Amino acid sequence: MTAVVDRGPLTRAQGSLWTRDFTLYCTARVVSLLGDAMMPVAAALAVGAVYGVSGVGYVLAVWTAPYVLFVVFGGVFSDRIGAQTMMVGADVVRVVTQGAVAVAFFAGTPPLWLLLTAALLSGTAAAMFQPGVNGMVPLVAKDPQRANGTLKIADAATQLAGPVLAGLLMAFAGAGPVYAIDAATFLLSGVCLALIRLAPARVRHGDSTVLRDLRRGWQEFRSRSWMWSVIVVWVFFGLFVFGPYIPLGSQLISDRLGDAAYGWTMAGLGTGTVIGGLVAIRFRPTRPLAAGAVALTGFVAIPLTIVLESPLPTLIAGHLLGGAAWAFWSVMWSTSVQTQVAPEVLNRVTAYEVAGSVSGAAVGQALVGPVSTVVAPRDLLVVATAVTAAVCVALLLIAPVRRLRRVPVQLLADHSGAEDLRPASPAHA
């Protein structure tokens, strides 16, 4: 038999969203995301200044590659021993890796091998951490969409503050303080996560193995055509949009308008994410992924404004629109996964969808340096603009994505701790 994880009663209050557990979880995510929001600016400016665009691409790719390779194992372990345990352990590892890079920058110029090693270990830790991010939400909040919207707003606030803080620190103190603060955020995140009071996972192993758990997760993932269809589309999105965007966008904006302009542009992205999160909390479309795909068309404004060499106010406005579009889609997607997948396999299914969605970005990050030596960076972002528009069209043309219906919050509340209302897949039979 396949191992079954019985997590006991969900520790969710039936009233306010802001229970003790959700407050701790939200705090953990806010401080961790603040550090994460600082990293693209630090990597683009600090690493780029020493090792160029190729160096930035390699560091990002070395972080992403183990993330893609090992995230499915993170899903298995999260379902077997509990997402909370995996997330705390991953935070401990990242305190060490980011702290080591901080010390190296304080001491002088870190060698590329150290940056790559830290990225490798940090990416592996992130692979162990990320599946639980989705799986923890239904455990600490009774209304997943409202919780996801709130967390997306918190994400936006960190995107607003993080790049500005990183830019200022880079200008006045260098990369060392940026990485030191990032290490501190993982420390605080781990403490908050450890304080959450969840019923301990009770695992009935039977004759389960890691490979069998991986197979069960894959069966659950592939049985949902709406899910794997989106991930297939997302591979192209990552390859042609997300992969090139950070190193090329930062280079084109900074070279033309200065490093501070890049920080303010990222702040515009964060402001847009706040707006998108607020809309997602209030607006509950019957067909969430269809609505999210329509909203995602606004993301075209991000690469387009860079390609057009727009002035700073227009760049900020374009990133604000793109951030709002991205936030709304993200909430619709996260909520759909959390409410359509059975709790006992949610972390594994999340791991497969995360691995697929970022695999294209990993390849794009690895290739952006070499490709940009033969193709103008601006031309690569022209391709990114076209691909973004094509992705939105593709999502709306896929019938299972377009037709997927929302699970009402009341049904989730009525069935929590009772028989699972989510559609059974062939793997359940």
PDB file of C-alpha atoms in Angstrom, residues 39 47 91-122 175-187:
ATOM      1  CA  MET A  39      18.582  39.044  -3.834  1.00  0.00           C
ATOM      2  CA  VAL A  47      27.716  39.514  -9.068  1.00  0.00           C
ATOM      3  CA  ASP A  91      15.718  27.685   6.577  1.00  0.00           C
ATOM      4  CA  VAL A  92      18.607  26.518   8.760  1.00  0.00           C
ATOM      5  CA  VAL A  93      20.618  25.511   5.677  1.00  0.00           C
ATOM      6  CA  ARG A  94      19.995  28.867   4.014  1.00  0.00           C
ATOM      7  CA  VAL A  95      21.084  30.788   7.106  1.00  0.00           C
ATOM      8  CA  VAL A  96      24.471  29.094   6.680  1.00  0.00           C
ATOM      9  CA  THR A  97      24.795  29.571   2.900  1.00  0.00           C
ATOM     10  CA  GLN A  98      23.760  33.216   2.824  1.00  0.00           C
ATOM     11  CA  GLY A  99      25.859  33.947   5.888  1.00  0.00           C
ATOM     12  CA  ALA A 100      28.922  32.451   4.193  1.00  0.00           C
ATOM     13  CA  VAL A 101      28.425  34.631   1.097  1.00  0.00           C
ATOM     14  CA  ALA A 102      27.981  37.687   3.331  1.00  0.00           C
ATOM     15  CA  VAL A 103      31.284  36.972   5.090  1.00  0.00           C
ATOM     16  CA  ALA A 104      33.012  36.530   1.727  1.00  0.00           C
ATOM     17  CA  PHE A 105      31.745  39.892   0.474  1.00  0.00           C
ATOM     18  CA  PHE A 106      32.779  41.593   3.713  1.00  0.00           C
ATOM     19  CA  ALA A 107      36.253  40.102   3.268  1.00  0.00           C
ATOM     20  CA  GLY A 108      36.632  41.180  -0.368  1.00  0.00           C
ATOM     21  CA  THR A 109      35.632  39.701  -3.707  1.00  0.00           C
ATOM     22  CA  PRO A 110      34.134  36.213  -3.355  1.00  0.00           C
ATOM     23  CA  PRO A 111      35.400  33.624  -5.830  1.00  0.00           C
ATOM     24  CA  LEU A 112      32.891  32.382  -8.363  1.00  0.00           C
ATOM     25  CA  TRP A 113      33.125  28.822  -7.006  1.00  0.00           C
ATOM     26  CA  LEU A 114      31.887  30.022  -3.605  1.00  0.00           C
ATOM     27  CA  LEU A 115      28.942  31.855  -5.131  1.00  0.00           C
ATOM     28  CA  LEU A 116      28.073  28.785  -7.198  1.00  0.00           C
ATOM     29  CA  THR A 117      28.423  26.409  -4.230  1.00  0.00           C
ATOM     30  CA  ALA A 118      26.218  28.603  -2.041  1.00  0.00           C
ATOM     31  CA  ALA A 119      23.676  28.846  -4.853  1.00  0.00           C
ATOM     32  CA  LEU A 120      23.694  25.051  -5.251  1.00  0.00           C
ATOM     33  CA  LEU A 121      23.077  24.394  -1.543  1.00  0.00           C
ATOM     34  CA  SER A 122      20.553  27.207  -1.247  1.00  0.00           C
ATOM     35  CA  ALA A 175      26.803  43.406  -1.071  1.00  0.00           C
ATOM     36  CA  GLY A 176      27.868  42.059   2.337  1.00  0.00           C
ATOM     37  CA  PRO A 177      25.034  43.668   4.340  1.00  0.00           C
ATOM     38  CA  VAL A 178      22.467  42.540   1.752  1.00  0.00           C
ATOM     39  CA  TYR A 179      23.453  38.891   2.128  1.00  0.00           C
ATOM     40  CA  ALA A 180      23.753  39.228   5.916  1.00  0.00           C
ATOM     41  CA  ILE A 181      20.187  40.533   6.128  1.00  0.00           C
ATOM     42  CA  ASP A 182      19.038  37.699   3.883  1.00  0.00           C
ATOM     43  CA  ALA A 183      20.591  35.177   6.289  1.00  0.00           C
ATOM     44  CA  ALA A 184      18.833  36.872   9.211  1.00  0.00           C
ATOM     45  CA  THR A 185      15.464  36.664   7.451  1.00  0.00           C
ATOM     46  CA  PHE A 186      15.813  32.896   7.069  1.00  0.00           C
ATOM     47  CA  LEU A 187      16.668  32.634  10.762  1.00  0.00           C
TER      48      LEU A 187
END
